Tab-separated table of C-alpha atoms in Angstrom:
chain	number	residue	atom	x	y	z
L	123	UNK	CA	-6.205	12.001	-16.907
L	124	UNK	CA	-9.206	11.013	-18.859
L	125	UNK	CA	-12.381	14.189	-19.132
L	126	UNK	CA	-15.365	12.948	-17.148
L	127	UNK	CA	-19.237	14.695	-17.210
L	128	UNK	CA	-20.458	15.244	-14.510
L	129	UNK	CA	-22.094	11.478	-13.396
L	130	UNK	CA	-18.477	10.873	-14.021
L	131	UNK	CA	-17.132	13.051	-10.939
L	132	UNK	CA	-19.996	11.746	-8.586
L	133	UNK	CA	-18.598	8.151	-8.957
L	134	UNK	CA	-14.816	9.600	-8.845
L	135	UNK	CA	-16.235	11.393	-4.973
L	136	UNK	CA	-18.560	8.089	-4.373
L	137	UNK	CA	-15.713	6.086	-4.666
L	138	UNK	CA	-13.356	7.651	-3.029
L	139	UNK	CA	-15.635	8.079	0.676
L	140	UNK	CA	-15.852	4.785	-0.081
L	141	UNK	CA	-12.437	4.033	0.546
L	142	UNK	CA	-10.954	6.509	2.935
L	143	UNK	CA	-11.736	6.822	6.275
L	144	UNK	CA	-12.713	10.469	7.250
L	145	UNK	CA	-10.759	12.018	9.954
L	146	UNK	CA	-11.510	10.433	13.140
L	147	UNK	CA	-10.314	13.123	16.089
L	148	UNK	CA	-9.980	16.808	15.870
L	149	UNK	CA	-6.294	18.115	14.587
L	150	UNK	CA	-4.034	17.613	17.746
L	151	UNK	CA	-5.563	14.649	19.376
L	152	UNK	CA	-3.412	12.099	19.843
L	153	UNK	CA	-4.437	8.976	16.825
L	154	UNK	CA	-5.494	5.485	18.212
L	155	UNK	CA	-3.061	2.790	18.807
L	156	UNK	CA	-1.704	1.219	15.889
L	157	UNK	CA	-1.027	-2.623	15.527
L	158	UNK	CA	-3.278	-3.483	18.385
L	159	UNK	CA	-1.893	-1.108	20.243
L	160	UNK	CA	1.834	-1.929	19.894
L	161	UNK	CA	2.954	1.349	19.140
L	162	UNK	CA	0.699	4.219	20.488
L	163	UNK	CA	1.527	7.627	19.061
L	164	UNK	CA	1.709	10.426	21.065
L	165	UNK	CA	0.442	13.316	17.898
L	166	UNK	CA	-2.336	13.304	15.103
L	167	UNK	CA	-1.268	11.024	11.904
L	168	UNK	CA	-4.473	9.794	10.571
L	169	UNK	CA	-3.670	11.973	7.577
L	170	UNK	CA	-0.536	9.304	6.694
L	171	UNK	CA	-2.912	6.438	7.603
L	172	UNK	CA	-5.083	7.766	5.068
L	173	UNK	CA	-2.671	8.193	2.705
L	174	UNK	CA	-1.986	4.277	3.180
L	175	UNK	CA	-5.406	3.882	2.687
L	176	UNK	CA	-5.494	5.454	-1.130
L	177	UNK	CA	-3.244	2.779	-1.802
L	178	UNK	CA	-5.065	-0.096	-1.143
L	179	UNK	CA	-7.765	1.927	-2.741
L	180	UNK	CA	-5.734	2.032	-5.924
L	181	UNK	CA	-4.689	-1.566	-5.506
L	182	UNK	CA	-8.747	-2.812	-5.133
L	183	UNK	CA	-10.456	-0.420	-7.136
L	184	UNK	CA	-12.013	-2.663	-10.059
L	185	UNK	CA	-12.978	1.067	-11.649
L	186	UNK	CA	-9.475	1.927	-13.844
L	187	UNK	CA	-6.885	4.372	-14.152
L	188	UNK	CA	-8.894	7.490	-13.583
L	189	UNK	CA	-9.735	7.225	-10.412
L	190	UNK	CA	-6.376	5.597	-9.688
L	191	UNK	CA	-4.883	9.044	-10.611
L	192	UNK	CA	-7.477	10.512	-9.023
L	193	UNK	CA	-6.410	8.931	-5.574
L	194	UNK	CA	-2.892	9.045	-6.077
L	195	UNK	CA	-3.608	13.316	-6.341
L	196	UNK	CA	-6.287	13.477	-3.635
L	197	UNK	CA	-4.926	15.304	-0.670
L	198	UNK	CA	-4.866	14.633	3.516
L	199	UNK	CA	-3.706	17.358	5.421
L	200	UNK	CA	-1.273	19.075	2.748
L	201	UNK	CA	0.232	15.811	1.559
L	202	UNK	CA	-1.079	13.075	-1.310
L	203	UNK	CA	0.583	10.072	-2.266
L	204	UNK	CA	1.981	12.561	-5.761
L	205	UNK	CA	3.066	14.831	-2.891
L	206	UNK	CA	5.766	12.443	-1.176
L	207	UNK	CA	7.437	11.574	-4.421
L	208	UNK	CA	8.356	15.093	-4.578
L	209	UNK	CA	6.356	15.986	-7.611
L	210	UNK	CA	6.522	19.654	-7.965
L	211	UNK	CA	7.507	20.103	-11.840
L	212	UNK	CA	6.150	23.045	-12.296
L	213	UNK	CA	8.603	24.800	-9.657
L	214	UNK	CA	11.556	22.783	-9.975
L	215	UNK	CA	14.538	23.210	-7.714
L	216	UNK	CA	16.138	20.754	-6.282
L	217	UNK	CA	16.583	22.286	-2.920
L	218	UNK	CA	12.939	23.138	-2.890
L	219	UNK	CA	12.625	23.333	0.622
L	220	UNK	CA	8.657	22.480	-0.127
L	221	UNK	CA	9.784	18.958	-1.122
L	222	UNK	CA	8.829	16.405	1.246
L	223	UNK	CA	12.203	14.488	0.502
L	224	UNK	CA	15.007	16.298	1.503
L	225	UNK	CA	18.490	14.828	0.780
L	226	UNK	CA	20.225	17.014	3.429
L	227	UNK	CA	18.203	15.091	5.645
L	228	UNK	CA	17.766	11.562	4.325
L	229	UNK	CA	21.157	9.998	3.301
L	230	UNK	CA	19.600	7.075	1.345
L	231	UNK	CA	17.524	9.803	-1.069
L	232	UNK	CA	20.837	10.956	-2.696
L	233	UNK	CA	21.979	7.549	-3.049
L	234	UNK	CA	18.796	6.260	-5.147
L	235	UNK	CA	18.323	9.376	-7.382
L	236	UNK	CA	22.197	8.671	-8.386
L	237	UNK	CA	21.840	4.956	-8.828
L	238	UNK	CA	18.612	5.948	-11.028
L	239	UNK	CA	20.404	8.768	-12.547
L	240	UNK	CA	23.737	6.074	-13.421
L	241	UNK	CA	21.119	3.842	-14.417
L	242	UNK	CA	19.862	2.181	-18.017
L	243	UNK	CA	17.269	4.912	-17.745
L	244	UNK	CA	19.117	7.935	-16.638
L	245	UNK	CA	21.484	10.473	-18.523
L	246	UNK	CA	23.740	9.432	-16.508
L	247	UNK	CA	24.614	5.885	-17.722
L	248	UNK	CA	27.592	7.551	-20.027
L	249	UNK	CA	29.822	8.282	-17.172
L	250	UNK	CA	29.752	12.306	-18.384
L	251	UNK	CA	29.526	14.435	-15.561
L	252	UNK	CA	26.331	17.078	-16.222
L	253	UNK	CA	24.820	20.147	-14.114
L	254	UNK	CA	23.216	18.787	-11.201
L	255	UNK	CA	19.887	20.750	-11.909
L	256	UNK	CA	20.532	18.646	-16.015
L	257	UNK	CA	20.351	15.294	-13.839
L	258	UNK	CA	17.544	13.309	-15.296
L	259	UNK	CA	15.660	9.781	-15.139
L	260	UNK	CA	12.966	9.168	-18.096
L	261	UNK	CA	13.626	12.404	-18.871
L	262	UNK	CA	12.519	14.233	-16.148
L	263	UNK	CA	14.342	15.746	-12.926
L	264	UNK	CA	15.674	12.792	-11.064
L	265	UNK	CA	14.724	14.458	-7.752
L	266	UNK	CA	11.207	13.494	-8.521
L	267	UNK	CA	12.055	9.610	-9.485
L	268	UNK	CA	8.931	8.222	-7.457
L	269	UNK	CA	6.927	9.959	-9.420
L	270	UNK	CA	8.056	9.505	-12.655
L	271	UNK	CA	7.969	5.953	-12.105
L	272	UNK	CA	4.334	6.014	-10.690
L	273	UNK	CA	3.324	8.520	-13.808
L	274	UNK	CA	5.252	5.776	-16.467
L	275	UNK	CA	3.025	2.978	-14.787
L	276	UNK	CA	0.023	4.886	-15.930
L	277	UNK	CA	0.864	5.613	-19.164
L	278	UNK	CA	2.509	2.558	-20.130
L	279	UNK	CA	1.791	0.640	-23.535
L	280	UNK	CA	1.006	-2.665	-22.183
L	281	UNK	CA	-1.836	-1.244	-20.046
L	282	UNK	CA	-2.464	-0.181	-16.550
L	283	UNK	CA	-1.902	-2.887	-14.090
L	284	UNK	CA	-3.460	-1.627	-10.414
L	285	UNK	CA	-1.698	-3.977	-8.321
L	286	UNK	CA	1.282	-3.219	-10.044
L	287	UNK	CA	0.818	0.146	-9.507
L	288	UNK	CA	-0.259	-0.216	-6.086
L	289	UNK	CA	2.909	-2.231	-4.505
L	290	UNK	CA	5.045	0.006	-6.535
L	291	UNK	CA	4.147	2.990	-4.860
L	292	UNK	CA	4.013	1.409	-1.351
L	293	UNK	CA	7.729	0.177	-1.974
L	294	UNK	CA	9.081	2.926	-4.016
L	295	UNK	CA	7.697	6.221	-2.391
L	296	UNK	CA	6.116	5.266	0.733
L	297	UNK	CA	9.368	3.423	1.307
L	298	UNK	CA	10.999	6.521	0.820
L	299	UNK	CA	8.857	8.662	3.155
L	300	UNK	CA	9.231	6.585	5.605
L	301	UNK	CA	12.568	6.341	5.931
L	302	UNK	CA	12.702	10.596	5.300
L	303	UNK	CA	10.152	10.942	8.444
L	304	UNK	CA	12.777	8.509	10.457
L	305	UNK	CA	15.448	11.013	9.862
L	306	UNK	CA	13.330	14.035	10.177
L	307	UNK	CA	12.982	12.779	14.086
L	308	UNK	CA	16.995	12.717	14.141
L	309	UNK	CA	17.572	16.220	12.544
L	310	UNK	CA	14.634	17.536	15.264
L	311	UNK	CA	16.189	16.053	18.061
L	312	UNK	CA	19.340	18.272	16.718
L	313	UNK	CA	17.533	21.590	15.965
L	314	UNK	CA	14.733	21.241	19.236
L	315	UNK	CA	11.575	22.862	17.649
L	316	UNK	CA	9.642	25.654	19.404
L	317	UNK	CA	6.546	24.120	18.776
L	318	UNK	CA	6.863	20.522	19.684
L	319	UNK	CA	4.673	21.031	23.006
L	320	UNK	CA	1.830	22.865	20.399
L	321	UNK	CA	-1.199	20.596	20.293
L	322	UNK	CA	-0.572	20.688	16.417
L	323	UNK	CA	2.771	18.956	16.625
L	324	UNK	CA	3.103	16.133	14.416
L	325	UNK	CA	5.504	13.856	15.301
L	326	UNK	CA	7.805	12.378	12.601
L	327	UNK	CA	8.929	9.217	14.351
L	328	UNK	CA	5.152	8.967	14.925
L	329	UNK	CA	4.567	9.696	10.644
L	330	UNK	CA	7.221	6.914	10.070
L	331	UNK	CA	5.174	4.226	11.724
L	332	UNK	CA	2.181	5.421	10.756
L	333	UNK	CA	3.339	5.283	6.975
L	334	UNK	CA	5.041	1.625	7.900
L	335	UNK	CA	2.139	0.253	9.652
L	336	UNK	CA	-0.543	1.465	8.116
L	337	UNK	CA	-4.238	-0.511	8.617
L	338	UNK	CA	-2.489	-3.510	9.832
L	339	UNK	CA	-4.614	-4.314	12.786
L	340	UNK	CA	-2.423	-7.252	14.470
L	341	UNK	CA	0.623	-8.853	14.394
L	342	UNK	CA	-0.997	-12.135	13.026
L	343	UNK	CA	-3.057	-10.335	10.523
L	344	UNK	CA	-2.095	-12.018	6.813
L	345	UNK	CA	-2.694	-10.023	3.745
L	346	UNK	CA	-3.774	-5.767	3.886
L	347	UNK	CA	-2.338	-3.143	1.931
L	348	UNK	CA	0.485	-1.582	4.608
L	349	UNK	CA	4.310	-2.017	4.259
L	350	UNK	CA	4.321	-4.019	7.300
L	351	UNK	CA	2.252	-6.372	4.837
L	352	UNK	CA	4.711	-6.269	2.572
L	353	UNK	CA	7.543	-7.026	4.920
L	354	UNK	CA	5.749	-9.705	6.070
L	355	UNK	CA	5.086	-11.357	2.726
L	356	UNK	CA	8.312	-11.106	1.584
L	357	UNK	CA	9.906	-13.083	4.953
L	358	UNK	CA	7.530	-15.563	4.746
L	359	UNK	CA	8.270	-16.452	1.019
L	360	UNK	CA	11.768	-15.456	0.598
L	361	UNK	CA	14.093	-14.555	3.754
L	362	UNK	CA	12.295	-16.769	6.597
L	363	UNK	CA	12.112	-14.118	8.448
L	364	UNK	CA	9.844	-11.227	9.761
L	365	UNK	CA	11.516	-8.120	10.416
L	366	UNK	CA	8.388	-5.748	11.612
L	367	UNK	CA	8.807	-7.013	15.635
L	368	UNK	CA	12.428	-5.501	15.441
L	369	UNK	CA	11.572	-2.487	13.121
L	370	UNK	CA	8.349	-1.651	15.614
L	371	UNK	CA	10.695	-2.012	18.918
L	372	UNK	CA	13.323	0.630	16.953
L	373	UNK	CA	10.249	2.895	16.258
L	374	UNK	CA	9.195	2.817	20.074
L	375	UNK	CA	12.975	3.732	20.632
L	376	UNK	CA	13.283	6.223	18.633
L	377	UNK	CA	10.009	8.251	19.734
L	378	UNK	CA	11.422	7.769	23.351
L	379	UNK	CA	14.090	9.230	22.515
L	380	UNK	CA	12.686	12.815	20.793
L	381	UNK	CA	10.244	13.309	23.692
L	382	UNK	CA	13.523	12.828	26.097
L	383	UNK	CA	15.572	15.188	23.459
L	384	UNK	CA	12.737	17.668	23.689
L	385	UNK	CA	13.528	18.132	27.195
L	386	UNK	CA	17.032	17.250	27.893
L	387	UNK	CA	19.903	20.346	28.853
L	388	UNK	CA	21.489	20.958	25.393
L	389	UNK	CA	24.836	18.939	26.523
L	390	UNK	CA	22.376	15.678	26.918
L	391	UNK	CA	20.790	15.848	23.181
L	392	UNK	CA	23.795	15.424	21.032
L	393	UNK	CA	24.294	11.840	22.518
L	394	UNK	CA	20.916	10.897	22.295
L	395	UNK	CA	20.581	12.187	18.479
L	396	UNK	CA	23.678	10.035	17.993
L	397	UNK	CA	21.492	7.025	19.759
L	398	UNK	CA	18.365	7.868	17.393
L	399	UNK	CA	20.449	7.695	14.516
L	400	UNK	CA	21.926	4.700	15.120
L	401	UNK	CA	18.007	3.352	15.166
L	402	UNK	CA	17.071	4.913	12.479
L	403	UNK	CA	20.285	3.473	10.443
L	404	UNK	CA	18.933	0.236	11.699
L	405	UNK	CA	15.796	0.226	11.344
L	406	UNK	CA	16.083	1.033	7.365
L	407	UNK	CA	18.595	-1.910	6.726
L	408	UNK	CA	15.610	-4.224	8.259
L	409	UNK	CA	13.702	-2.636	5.733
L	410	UNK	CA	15.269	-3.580	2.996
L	411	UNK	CA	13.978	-7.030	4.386
């Protein structure tokens, strides 16, 4: 990142409250209705709505690639938009249980760092078999593709593009996250956490729409910055279709069917895990739109 006096960090700060929405409720109250109140969730996720928010900050900001990286780093509750790529180079391991990606969780993780890893950029386009912990893409641990990508769209040769930038993290690592926060919501239906009645409980299937819906307001809304957007665009241009009624019903589903888990006799939950993966299986196949 480009040095910057001190007028310099003002406008970084200025910009950013300019952007991002401060917290609206306490930690633990319930966030409003999303959609126009199509999905309502039942836990705190204005911390992934602001995260959606950076992104449309990156996409909009006129200002350059510093304060793009500067959003892309800036923190909301523990996580950034760096943070869900799984950027943590300086501790590398890829079982890093600190990773917000976890690929004993998320079976379509494993299956894009090897397709990367196979790939014209990976060391893995020979066919040799290497170390998993030697597995790379640009050079770099392919557990932390998202990143890499995002970090090679800032440094590349033919300049900084924000847009670009912008739509490639919304479809390359919020993507990701939120299919990993759809399967989260399967593996805690499984393992029944103490602390899902806490007031602090944040619930994943609750983090998966937030990340998928985003600032879009209303069904009819055209444009915004939110993967529902996206979806949206795409179905009207390429596939006639709109996926995002199906892929909110699934989501209302699904976070029916952890608060039911939470409280069902242990014989009940392994049937309705089976049920919330068979959403969740569904709901990212509409999202490859």
């Amino acid at each position: 990142m480009r040095r910057h006096g001190r007028q310099g960090l003002v406008s970084l700060l200025l910009t950013l409250l300019s952007y991002v929405h401060l917290p609206r409720e306490a930690a633990g109250d319930a966030s409003d209705s999303l959609l126009g109140g199509q999905y309502q969730p039942t836990s705190n996720i204005d911390h992934i709505i602001q995260l959606t928010e950076l992104v449309e900050a990156i996409e909009n900001n006129a200002n350059g690639l510093a304060e793009a990286e500067f959003f892309y780093r800036t923190e909301s509750h523990g996580l950034s938009l760096e943070k869900i790529s799984n950027s943590n180079e300086d501790d590398f391991s890829y079982s890093n249980p600190s990773h917000f990606l976890n690929q004993d969780v998320n079976p379509l993780y494993p299956i894009y760092m090897f397709a990367f890893w196979r790939g014209t950029h990976g060391n893995g386009r020979s066919g040799n078999d290497v170390p998993r912990e030697s597995m790379k893409f640009l050079s770099k641990p392919v557990d932390f593709y998202g990143h890499t990508i995002i970090q090679a769209e800032f440094e590349k040769e033919s300049g900084y593009d924000a847009e670009v930038t912008a739509q490639t993290i919304r479809t390359t690592n919020m993507w990701m996250a939120t299919v990993q926060s759809l399967y989260n919501g399967v593996q805690m239906c499984d393992e029944k956490p103490d602390d899902f009645d806490e007031p602090n409980f944040v619930n994943p299937i609750d983090m998966a729409a937030a990340f998928w819906i985003g600032t879009q307001e209303e069904e009819s809304a055209v444009g915004g910055g939110s993967l529902y957007a996206w979806a949206k665009d795409i179905g009207s241009k390429f596939t006639g279709q709109d996926v995002n009624a199906q892929i909110v019903q699934r989501l209302k589903s699904l976070q029916i069917n952890l608060q039911n888990c939470f409280v069902a006799p242990e014989e009940e939950t392994y049937d309705i895990a089976a049920n919330m993966r068979a959403d969740a299986d569904s709901i990212t196949r509409l999202m490859t739109v």
